[in-house]
CSV table of C-alpha atoms in Angstrom, one decimal:
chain,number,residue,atom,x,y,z
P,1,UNK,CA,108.6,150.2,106.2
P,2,UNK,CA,104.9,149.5,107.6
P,3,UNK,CA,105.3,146.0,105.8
P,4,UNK,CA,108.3,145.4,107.9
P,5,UNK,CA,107.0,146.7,110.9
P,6,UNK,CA,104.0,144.4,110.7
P,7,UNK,CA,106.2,141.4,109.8
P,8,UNK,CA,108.3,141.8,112.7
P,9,UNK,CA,105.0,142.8,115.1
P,10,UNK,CA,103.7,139.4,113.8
P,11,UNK,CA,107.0,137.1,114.9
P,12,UNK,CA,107.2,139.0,118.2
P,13,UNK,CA,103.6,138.0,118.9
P,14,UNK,CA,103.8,134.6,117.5
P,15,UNK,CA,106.9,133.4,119.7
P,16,UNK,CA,105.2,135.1,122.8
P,17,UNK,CA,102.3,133.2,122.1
P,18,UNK,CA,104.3,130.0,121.3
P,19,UNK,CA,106.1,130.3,124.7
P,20,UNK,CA,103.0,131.4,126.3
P,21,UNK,CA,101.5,128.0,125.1
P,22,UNK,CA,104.4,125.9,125.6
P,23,UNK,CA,103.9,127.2,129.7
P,24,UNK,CA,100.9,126.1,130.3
P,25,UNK,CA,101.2,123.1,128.5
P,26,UNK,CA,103.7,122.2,130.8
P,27,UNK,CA,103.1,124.3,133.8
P,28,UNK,CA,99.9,122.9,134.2
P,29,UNK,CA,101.2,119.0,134.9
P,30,UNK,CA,103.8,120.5,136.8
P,31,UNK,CA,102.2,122.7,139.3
P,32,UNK,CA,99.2,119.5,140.2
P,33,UNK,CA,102.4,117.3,140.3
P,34,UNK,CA,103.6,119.8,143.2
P,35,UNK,CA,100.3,120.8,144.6
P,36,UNK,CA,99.8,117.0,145.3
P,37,UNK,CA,103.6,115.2,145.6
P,38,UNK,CA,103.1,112.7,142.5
P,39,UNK,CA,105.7,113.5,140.5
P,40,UNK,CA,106.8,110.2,138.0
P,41,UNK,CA,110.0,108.9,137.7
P,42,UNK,CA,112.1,110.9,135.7
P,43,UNK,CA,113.7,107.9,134.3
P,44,UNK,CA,110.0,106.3,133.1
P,45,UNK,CA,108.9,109.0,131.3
P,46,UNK,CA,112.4,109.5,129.4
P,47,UNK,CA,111.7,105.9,128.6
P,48,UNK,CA,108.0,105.5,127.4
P,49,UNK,CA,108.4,108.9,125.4
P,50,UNK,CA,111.9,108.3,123.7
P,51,UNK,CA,109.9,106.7,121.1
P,52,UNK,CA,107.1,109.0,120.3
P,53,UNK,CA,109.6,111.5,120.2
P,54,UNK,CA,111.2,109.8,117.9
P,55,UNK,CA,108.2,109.7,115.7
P,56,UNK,CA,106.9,112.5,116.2
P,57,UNK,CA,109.5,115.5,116.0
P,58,UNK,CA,109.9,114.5,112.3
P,59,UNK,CA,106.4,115.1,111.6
P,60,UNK,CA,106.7,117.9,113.3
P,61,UNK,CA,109.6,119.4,111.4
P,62,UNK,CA,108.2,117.9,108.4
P,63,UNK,CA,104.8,119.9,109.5
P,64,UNK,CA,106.4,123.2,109.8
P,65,UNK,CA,108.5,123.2,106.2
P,66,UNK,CA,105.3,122.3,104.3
P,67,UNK,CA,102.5,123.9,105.9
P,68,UNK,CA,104.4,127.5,106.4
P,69,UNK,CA,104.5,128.5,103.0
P,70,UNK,CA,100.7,127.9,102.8
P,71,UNK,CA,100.0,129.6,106.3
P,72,UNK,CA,102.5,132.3,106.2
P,73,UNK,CA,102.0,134.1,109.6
P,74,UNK,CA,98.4,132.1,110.9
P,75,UNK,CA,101.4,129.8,111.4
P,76,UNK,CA,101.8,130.7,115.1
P,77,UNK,CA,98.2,130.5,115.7
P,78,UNK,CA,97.7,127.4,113.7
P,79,UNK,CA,100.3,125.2,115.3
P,80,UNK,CA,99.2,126.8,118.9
P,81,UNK,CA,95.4,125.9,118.4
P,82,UNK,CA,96.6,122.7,116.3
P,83,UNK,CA,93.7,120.8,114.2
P,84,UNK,CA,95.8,121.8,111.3
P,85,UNK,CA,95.2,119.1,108.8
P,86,UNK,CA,91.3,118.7,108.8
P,87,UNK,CA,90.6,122.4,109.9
P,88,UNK,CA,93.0,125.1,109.4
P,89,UNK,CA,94.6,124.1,106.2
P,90,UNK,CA,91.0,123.4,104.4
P,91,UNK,CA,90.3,127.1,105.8
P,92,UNK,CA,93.6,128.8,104.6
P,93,UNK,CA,93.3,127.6,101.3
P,94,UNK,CA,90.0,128.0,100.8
P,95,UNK,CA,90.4,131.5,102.1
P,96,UNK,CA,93.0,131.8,99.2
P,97,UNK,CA,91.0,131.0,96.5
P,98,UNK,CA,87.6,132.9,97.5
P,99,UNK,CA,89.7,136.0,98.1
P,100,UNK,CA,91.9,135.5,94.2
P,101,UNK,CA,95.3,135.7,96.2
P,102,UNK,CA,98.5,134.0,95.7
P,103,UNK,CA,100.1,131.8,98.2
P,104,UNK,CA,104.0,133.3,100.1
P,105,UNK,CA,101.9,137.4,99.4
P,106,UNK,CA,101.3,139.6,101.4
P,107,UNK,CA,97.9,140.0,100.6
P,108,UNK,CA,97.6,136.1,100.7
P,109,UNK,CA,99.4,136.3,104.0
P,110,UNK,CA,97.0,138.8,105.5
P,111,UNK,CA,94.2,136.6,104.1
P,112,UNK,CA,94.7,133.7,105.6
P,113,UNK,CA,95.9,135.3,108.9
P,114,UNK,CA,92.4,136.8,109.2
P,115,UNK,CA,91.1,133.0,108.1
P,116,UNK,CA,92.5,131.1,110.7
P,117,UNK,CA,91.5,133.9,112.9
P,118,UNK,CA,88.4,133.9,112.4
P,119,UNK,CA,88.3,130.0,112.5
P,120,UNK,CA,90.5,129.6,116.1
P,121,UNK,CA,87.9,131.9,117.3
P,122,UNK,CA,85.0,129.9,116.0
P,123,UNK,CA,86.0,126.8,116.9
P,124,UNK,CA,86.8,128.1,120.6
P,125,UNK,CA,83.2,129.4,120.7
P,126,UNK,CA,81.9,126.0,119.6
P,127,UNK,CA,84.0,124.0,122.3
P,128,UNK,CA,82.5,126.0,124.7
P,129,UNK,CA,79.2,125.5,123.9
P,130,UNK,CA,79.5,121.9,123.2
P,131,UNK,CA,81.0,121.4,126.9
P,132,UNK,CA,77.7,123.4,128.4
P,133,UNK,CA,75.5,121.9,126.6
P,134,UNK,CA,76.8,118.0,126.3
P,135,UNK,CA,74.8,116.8,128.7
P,136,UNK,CA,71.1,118.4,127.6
P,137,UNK,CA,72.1,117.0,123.8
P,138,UNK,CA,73.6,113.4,125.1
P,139,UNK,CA,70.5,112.0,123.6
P,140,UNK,CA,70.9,113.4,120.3
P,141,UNK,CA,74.3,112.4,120.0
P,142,UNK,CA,73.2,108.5,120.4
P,143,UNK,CA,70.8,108.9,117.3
P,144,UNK,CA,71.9,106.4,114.9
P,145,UNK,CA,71.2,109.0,112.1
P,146,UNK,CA,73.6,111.6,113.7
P,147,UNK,CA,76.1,108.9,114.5
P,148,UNK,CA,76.1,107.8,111.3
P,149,UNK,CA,76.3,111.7,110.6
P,150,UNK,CA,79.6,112.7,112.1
P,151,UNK,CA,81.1,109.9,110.5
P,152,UNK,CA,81.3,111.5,107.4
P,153,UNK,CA,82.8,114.7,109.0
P,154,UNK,CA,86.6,114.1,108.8
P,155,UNK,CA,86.3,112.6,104.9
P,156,UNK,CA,84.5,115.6,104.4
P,157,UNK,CA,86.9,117.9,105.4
P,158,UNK,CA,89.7,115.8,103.6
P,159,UNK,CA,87.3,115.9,100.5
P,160,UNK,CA,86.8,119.6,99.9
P,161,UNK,CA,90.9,120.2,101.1
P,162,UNK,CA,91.6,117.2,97.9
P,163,UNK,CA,89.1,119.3,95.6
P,164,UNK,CA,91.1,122.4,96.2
P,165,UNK,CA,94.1,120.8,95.2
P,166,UNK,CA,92.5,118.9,92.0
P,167,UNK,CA,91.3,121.9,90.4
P,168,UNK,CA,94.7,123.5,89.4
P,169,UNK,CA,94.1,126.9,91.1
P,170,UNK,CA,96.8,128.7,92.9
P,171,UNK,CA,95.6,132.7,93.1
P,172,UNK,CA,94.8,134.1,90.0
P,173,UNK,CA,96.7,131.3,88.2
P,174,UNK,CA,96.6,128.1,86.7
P,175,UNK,CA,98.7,125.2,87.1
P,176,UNK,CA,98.5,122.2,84.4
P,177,UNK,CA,100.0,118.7,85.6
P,178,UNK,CA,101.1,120.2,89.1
P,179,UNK,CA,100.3,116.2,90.5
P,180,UNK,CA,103.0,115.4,88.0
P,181,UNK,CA,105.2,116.5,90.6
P,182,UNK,CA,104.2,114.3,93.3
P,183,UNK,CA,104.7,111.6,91.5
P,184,UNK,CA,108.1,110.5,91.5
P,185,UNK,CA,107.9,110.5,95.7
P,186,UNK,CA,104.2,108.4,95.6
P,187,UNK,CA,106.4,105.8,93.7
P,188,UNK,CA,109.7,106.1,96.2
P,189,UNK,CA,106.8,105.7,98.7
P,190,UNK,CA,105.3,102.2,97.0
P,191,UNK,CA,108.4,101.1,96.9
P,192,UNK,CA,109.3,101.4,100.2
P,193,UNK,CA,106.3,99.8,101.1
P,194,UNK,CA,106.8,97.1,98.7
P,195,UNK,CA,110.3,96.5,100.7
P,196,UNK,CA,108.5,96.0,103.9
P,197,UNK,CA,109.8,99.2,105.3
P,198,UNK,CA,107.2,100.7,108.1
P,199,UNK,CA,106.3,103.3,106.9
P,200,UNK,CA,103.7,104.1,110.5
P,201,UNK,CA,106.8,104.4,112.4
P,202,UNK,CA,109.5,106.6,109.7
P,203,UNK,CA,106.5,108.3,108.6
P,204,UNK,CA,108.1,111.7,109.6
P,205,UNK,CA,111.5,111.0,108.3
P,206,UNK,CA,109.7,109.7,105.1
P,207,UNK,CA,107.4,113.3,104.6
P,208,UNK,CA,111.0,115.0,105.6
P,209,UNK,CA,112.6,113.3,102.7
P,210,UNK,CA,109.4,113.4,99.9
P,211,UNK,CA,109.5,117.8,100.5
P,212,UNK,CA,112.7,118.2,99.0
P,213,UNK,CA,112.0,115.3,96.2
P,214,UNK,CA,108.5,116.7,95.1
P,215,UNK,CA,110.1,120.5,95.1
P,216,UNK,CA,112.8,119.2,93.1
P,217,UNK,CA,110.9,116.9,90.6
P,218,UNK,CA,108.4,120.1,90.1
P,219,UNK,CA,111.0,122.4,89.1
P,220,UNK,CA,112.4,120.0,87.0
P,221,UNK,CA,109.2,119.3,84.9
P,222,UNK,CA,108.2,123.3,85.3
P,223,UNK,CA,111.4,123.9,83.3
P,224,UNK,CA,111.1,121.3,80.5
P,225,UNK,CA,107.5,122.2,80.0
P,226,UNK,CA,105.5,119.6,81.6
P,227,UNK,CA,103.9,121.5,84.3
P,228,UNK,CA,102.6,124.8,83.3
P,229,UNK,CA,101.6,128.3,85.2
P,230,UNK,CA,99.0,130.4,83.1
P,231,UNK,CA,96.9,133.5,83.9
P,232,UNK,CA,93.5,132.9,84.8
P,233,UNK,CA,90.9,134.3,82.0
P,234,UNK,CA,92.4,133.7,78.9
P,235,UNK,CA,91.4,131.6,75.8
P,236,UNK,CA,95.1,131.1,74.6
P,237,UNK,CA,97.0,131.9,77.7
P,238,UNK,CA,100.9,132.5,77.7
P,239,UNK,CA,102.9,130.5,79.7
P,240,UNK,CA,103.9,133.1,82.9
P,241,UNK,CA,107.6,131.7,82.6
P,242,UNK,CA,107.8,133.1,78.9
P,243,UNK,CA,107.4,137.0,80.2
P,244,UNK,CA,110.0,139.4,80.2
């Protein structure tokens, strides 16, 4: 009953805060727009953002099915603060394996929650102080060393979220050949490419499609044998699907 209450506490919050965001994100244009009569044709802007939308809706549908399971309720909170590819997925899944949780739990839910908490916060605390104090470090920031620095920063990120999905882990189990899985939509993908389809412009139809194909594929090679779940700690583990 608790569990339940909390679950449904959490959606309440998470669609107030969505709408919350959406507001201001909108309100804000709006109410200048009024304060100071410059409001664009309605016409333009339908036309110049028919094609973004067009690209980007997909990616964000495609963003929500594959990044929910992973987030479970930080998923409000993630998607409202956004940097969720180089910041609050590296975080959640980290998080994860630090803690020895399982993904789609409830104590992996309430682990990551408290992640991406803790991070949003962080990160708001560090945009604050980089906006007082950008001007007093200006000269730091054109050092050639520290240039040179943050451009290592994003490949980081993407290295350590790539290391945490090499090494097999999910909770307190581990998964031989899960890659296998991905394979069969890397090759749809090549060969798409190979066909001269561009790929920069269906990209969100394309990561739409490749979520069902991987899931698919994996379950497929989970059942014949090729991609295996084992217990953490054991010499000669059992394979989890064999228990009764």
């Amino acid at each position: 009953m608790n569990n339940e209450k909390y679950i449904k506490s959490i959606h309440r919050l998470g669609r107030l805060g969505s709408i919350g965001a959406l507001g201001f994100m909108v309100g804000i244009p709006l109410v200048i727009c009024a304060i100071y009569s410059c409001f664009p044709d309605f016409g333009l802007v339908l036309q110049s953002g028919t094609g973004l939308l067009a690209m980007f809706i997909p990616i964000a549908i495609s963003e929500v099915f594959s990044y929910a399971p992973v987030l479970g309720s930080a998923s409000y909170i993630t998607f409202i603060t956004g940097n969720v590819m180089n910041l609050k997925l590296p975080v959640a899944i980290n998080a994860i394996d630090i803690a020895g949780v399982e993904q789609s739990t409830d104590e992996g839910d309430a682990v990551v929650t408290v992640a991406v908490g803790a991070s949003s916060i962080v990160t708001m605390a560090i945009i604050a102080l980089g906006v007082i104090l950008l001007v007093p470090l200006q000269p730091i920031f054109a050092i050639p060393a520290v240039k040179t620095a943050t451009g290592y920063m994003l490949p980081a990120l993407f290295g350590g979220l790539a290391l945490g999905i090499f090494n097999g882990r999910s909770g307190k189990y581990n998964i031989k050949g899960k890659l296998l899985g991905a394979v069969p939509a890397v090759i749809i993908v090549i060969i798409l490419m190979i066909m001269g389809v561009p790929l920069s412009t269906y990209q969100g139809f394309v990561i739409v499609g490749m979520i069902p194909v991987t899931i698919l594929t994996s379950w497929l090679m989970y059942k014949k044998g090729i991609i295996k779940v084992y217990e953490q700690g054991k010499t000669e583990p059992e394979p989890v699907a064999s228990k009764k």
